[in-house]
Coordinates of C-alpha atoms in Angstrom, one line a residue:
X1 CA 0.0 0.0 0.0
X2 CA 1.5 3.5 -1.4
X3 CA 1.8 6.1 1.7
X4 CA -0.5 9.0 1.2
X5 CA 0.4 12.5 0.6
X6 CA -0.8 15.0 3.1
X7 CA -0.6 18.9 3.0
X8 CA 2.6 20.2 4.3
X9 CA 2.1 23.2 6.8
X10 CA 2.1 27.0 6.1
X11 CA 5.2 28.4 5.4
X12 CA 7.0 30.9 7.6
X13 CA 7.9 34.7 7.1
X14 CA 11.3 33.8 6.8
X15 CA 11.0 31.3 4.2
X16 CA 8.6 33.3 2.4
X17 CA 11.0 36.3 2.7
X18 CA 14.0 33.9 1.1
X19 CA 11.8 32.5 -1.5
X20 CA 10.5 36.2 -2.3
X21 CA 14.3 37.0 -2.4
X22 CA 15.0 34.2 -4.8
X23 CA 12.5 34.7 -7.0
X24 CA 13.6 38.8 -7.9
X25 CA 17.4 37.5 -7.8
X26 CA 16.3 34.9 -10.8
X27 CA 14.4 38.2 -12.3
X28 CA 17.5 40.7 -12.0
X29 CA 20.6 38.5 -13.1
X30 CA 19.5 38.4 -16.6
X31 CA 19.4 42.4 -16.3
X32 CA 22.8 42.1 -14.5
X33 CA 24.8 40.1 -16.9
X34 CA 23.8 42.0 -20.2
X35 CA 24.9 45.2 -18.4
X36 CA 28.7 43.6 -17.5
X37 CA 28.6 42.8 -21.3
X38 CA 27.7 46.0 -22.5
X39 CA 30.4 47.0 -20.5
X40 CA 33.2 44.8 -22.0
X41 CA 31.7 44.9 -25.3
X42 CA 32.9 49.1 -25.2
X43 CA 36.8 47.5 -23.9
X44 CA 36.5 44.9 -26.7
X45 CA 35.5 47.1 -29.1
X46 CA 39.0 49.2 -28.4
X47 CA 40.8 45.7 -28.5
X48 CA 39.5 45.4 -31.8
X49 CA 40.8 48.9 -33.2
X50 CA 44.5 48.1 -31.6
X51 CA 44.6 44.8 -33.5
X52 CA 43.4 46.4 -36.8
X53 CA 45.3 50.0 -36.7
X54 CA 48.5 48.2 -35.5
X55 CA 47.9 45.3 -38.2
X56 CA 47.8 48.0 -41.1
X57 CA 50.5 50.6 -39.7
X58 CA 53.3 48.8 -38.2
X59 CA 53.1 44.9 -38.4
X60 CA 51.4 44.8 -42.1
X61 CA 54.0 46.4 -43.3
X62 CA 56.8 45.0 -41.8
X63 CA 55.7 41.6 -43.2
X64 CA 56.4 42.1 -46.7
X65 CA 60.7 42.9 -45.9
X66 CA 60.5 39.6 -43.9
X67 CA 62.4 37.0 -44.8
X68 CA 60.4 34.2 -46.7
X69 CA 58.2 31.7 -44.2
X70 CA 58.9 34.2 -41.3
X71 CA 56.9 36.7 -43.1
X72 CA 53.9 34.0 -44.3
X73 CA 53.8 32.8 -40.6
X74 CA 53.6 36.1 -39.3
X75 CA 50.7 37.2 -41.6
X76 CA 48.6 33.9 -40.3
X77 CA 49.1 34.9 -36.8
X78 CA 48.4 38.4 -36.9
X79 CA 44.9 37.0 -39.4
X80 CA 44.0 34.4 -36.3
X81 CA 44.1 37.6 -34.2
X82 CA 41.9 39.7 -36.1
X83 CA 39.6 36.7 -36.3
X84 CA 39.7 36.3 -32.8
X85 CA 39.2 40.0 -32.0
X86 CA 36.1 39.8 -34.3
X87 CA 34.4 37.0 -32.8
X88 CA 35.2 38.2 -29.6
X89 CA 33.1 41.2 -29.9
X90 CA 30.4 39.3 -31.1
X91 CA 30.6 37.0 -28.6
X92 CA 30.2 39.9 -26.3
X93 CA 27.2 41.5 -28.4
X94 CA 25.3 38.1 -27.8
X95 CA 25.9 38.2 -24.1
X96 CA 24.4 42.2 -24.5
X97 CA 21.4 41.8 -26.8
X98 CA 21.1 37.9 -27.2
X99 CA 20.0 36.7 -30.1
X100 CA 16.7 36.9 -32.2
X101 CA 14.4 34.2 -31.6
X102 CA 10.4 33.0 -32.5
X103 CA 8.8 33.8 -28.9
X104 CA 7.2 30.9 -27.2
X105 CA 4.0 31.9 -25.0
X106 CA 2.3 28.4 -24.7
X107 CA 3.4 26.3 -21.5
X108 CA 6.1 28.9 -21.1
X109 CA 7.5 29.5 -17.3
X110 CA 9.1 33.2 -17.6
X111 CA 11.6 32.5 -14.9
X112 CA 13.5 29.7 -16.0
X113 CA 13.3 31.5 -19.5
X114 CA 15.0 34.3 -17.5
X115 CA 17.4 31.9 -15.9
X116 CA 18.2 30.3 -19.5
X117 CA 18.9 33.4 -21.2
X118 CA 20.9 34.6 -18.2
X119 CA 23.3 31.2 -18.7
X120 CA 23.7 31.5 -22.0
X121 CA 24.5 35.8 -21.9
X122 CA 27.8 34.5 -19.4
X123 CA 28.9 32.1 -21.4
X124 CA 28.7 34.2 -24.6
X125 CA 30.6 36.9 -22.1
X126 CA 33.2 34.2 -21.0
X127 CA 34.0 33.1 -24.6
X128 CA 34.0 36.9 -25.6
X129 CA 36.8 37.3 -22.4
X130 CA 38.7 34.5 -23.8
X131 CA 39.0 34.9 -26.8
X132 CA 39.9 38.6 -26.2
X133 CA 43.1 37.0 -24.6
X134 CA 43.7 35.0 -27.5
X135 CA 43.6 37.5 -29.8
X136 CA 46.0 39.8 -27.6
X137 CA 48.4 36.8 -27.3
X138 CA 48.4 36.1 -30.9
X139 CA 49.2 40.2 -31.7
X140 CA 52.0 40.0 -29.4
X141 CA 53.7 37.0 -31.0
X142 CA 53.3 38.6 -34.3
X143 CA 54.6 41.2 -33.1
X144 CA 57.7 39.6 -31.4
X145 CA 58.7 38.0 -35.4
X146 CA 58.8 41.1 -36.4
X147 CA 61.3 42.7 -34.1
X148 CA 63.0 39.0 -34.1
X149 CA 63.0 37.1 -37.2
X150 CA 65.5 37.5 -40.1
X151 CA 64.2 40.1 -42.5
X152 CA 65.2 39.7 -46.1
X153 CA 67.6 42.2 -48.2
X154 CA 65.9 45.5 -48.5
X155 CA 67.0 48.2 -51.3
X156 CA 69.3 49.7 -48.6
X157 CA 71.1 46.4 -48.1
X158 CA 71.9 45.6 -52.1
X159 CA 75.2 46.6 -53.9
X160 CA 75.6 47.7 -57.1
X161 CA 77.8 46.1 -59.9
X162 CA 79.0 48.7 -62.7
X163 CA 81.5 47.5 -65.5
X164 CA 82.7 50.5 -67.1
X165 CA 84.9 47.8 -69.7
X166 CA 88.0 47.9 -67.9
X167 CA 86.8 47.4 -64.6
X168 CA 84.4 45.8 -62.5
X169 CA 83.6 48.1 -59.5
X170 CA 81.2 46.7 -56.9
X171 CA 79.4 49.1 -54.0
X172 CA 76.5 51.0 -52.6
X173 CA 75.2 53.3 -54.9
X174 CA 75.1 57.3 -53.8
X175 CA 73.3 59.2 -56.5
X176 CA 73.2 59.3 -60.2
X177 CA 73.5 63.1 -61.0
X178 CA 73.8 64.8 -65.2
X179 CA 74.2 61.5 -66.4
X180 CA 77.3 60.8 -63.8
X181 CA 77.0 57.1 -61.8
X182 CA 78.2 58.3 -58.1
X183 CA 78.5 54.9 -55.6
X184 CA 81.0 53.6 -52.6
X185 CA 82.7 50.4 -53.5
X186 CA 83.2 47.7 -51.2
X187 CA 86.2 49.2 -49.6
X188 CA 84.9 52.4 -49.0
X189 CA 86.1 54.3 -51.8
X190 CA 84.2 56.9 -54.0
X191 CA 83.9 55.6 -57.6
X192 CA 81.9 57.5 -60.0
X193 CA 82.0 57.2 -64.3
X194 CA 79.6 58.3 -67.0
X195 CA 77.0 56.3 -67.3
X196 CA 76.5 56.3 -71.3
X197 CA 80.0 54.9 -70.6
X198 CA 79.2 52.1 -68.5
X199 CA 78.9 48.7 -70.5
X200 CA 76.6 46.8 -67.6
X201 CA 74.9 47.8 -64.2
X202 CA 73.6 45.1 -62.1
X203 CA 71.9 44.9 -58.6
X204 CA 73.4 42.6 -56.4
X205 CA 72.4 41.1 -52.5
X206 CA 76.1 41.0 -52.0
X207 CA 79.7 41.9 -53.8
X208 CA 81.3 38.6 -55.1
X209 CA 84.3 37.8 -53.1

């Protein structure tokens, strides 16, 4: 034989008072979370304009003067922390606004609707957080090649080689003023000839030994 059920008795104040309590804290941290977001999403949004200003002014173009798959591996990094900037601000626009959905009136308890809504806006905000540390992690690294790894000859680095038919005189170039070839050779002297004299001029990563 099944026990019967019986009434329970009539709550008192105090658990009244602490249900009350629970019940506007399940209200409010819906309210609460979306306003941290909104919050973050203003810092993220300034994380976002670092990455991309500094991408285009300093580190995008120091990648083309680096030296083969240092400068392909730097470009990757600093496009996984763009990426990462970008979805870490829309992370944090979910966790502010949420996202659009059909409205469900039928059978529908608004609390625990609250309360899912609420879980999903802090983990949108966590994943907007962490990815916001990815993405400065990243930018530092690609940074860090750039001040580190080999960069490859640039026109200030490459030598000149003039052959004026009885010579072959190798150096930096200077100037090429009225038709006159003006350059430093690789001793550090000052060589200069006519240039509708000159039988070749070739640019060089080096002077031959």
């Amino acid at each position: 034989m099944s026990p019967q059920l019986k009434p329970g008795g009539a709550a008192s104040p105090a658990q009244l008072a602490a249900s009350k309590a629970s019940v506007a804290e399940r209200a409010a941290e819906l309210d609460l979370v979306r306003t941290a977001a909104g919050k973050w999403q203003a810092g993220l949004a300034g994380l976002l304009g670092l990455v991309t200003g500094s991408s285009v002014l300093t580190v995008g173009k120091a990648v083309p003067d680096m030296l083969g798959a240092w400068g392909i591996l730097t470009a990757v990094i600093l496009a996984a922390s763009i990426t990462t900037a970008v979805w870490s601000i829309y992370s944090a626009l979910r966790a502010s606004g949420g996202t659009p959905s059909p409205a469900r009136t039928r059978n529908r308890n608004h609390g625990v609707e609250r309360h899912r809504q609420a879980r999903g806006a802090a983990a949108d905000l966590a994943s907007a957080i962490r990815a916001a540390i990815v993405s400065l992690a990243l930018f530092g690294g690609a940074v860090a090649l750039t001040w580190f790894a080999p960069s490859g000859p640039s026109a200030n680095d490459q030598v000149v080689l003039v052959d004026d038919g009885s010579q072959t005189v190798c150096g930096s170039l200077e100037a090429v003023l009225d038709g006159t070839l003006f350059l430093t050779d690789s001793v550090g002297e000052p060589f200069k000839a006519a240039v509708e004299d000159l039988e070749s001029v070739t640019v060089a990563d080096i002077c031959p030994t």
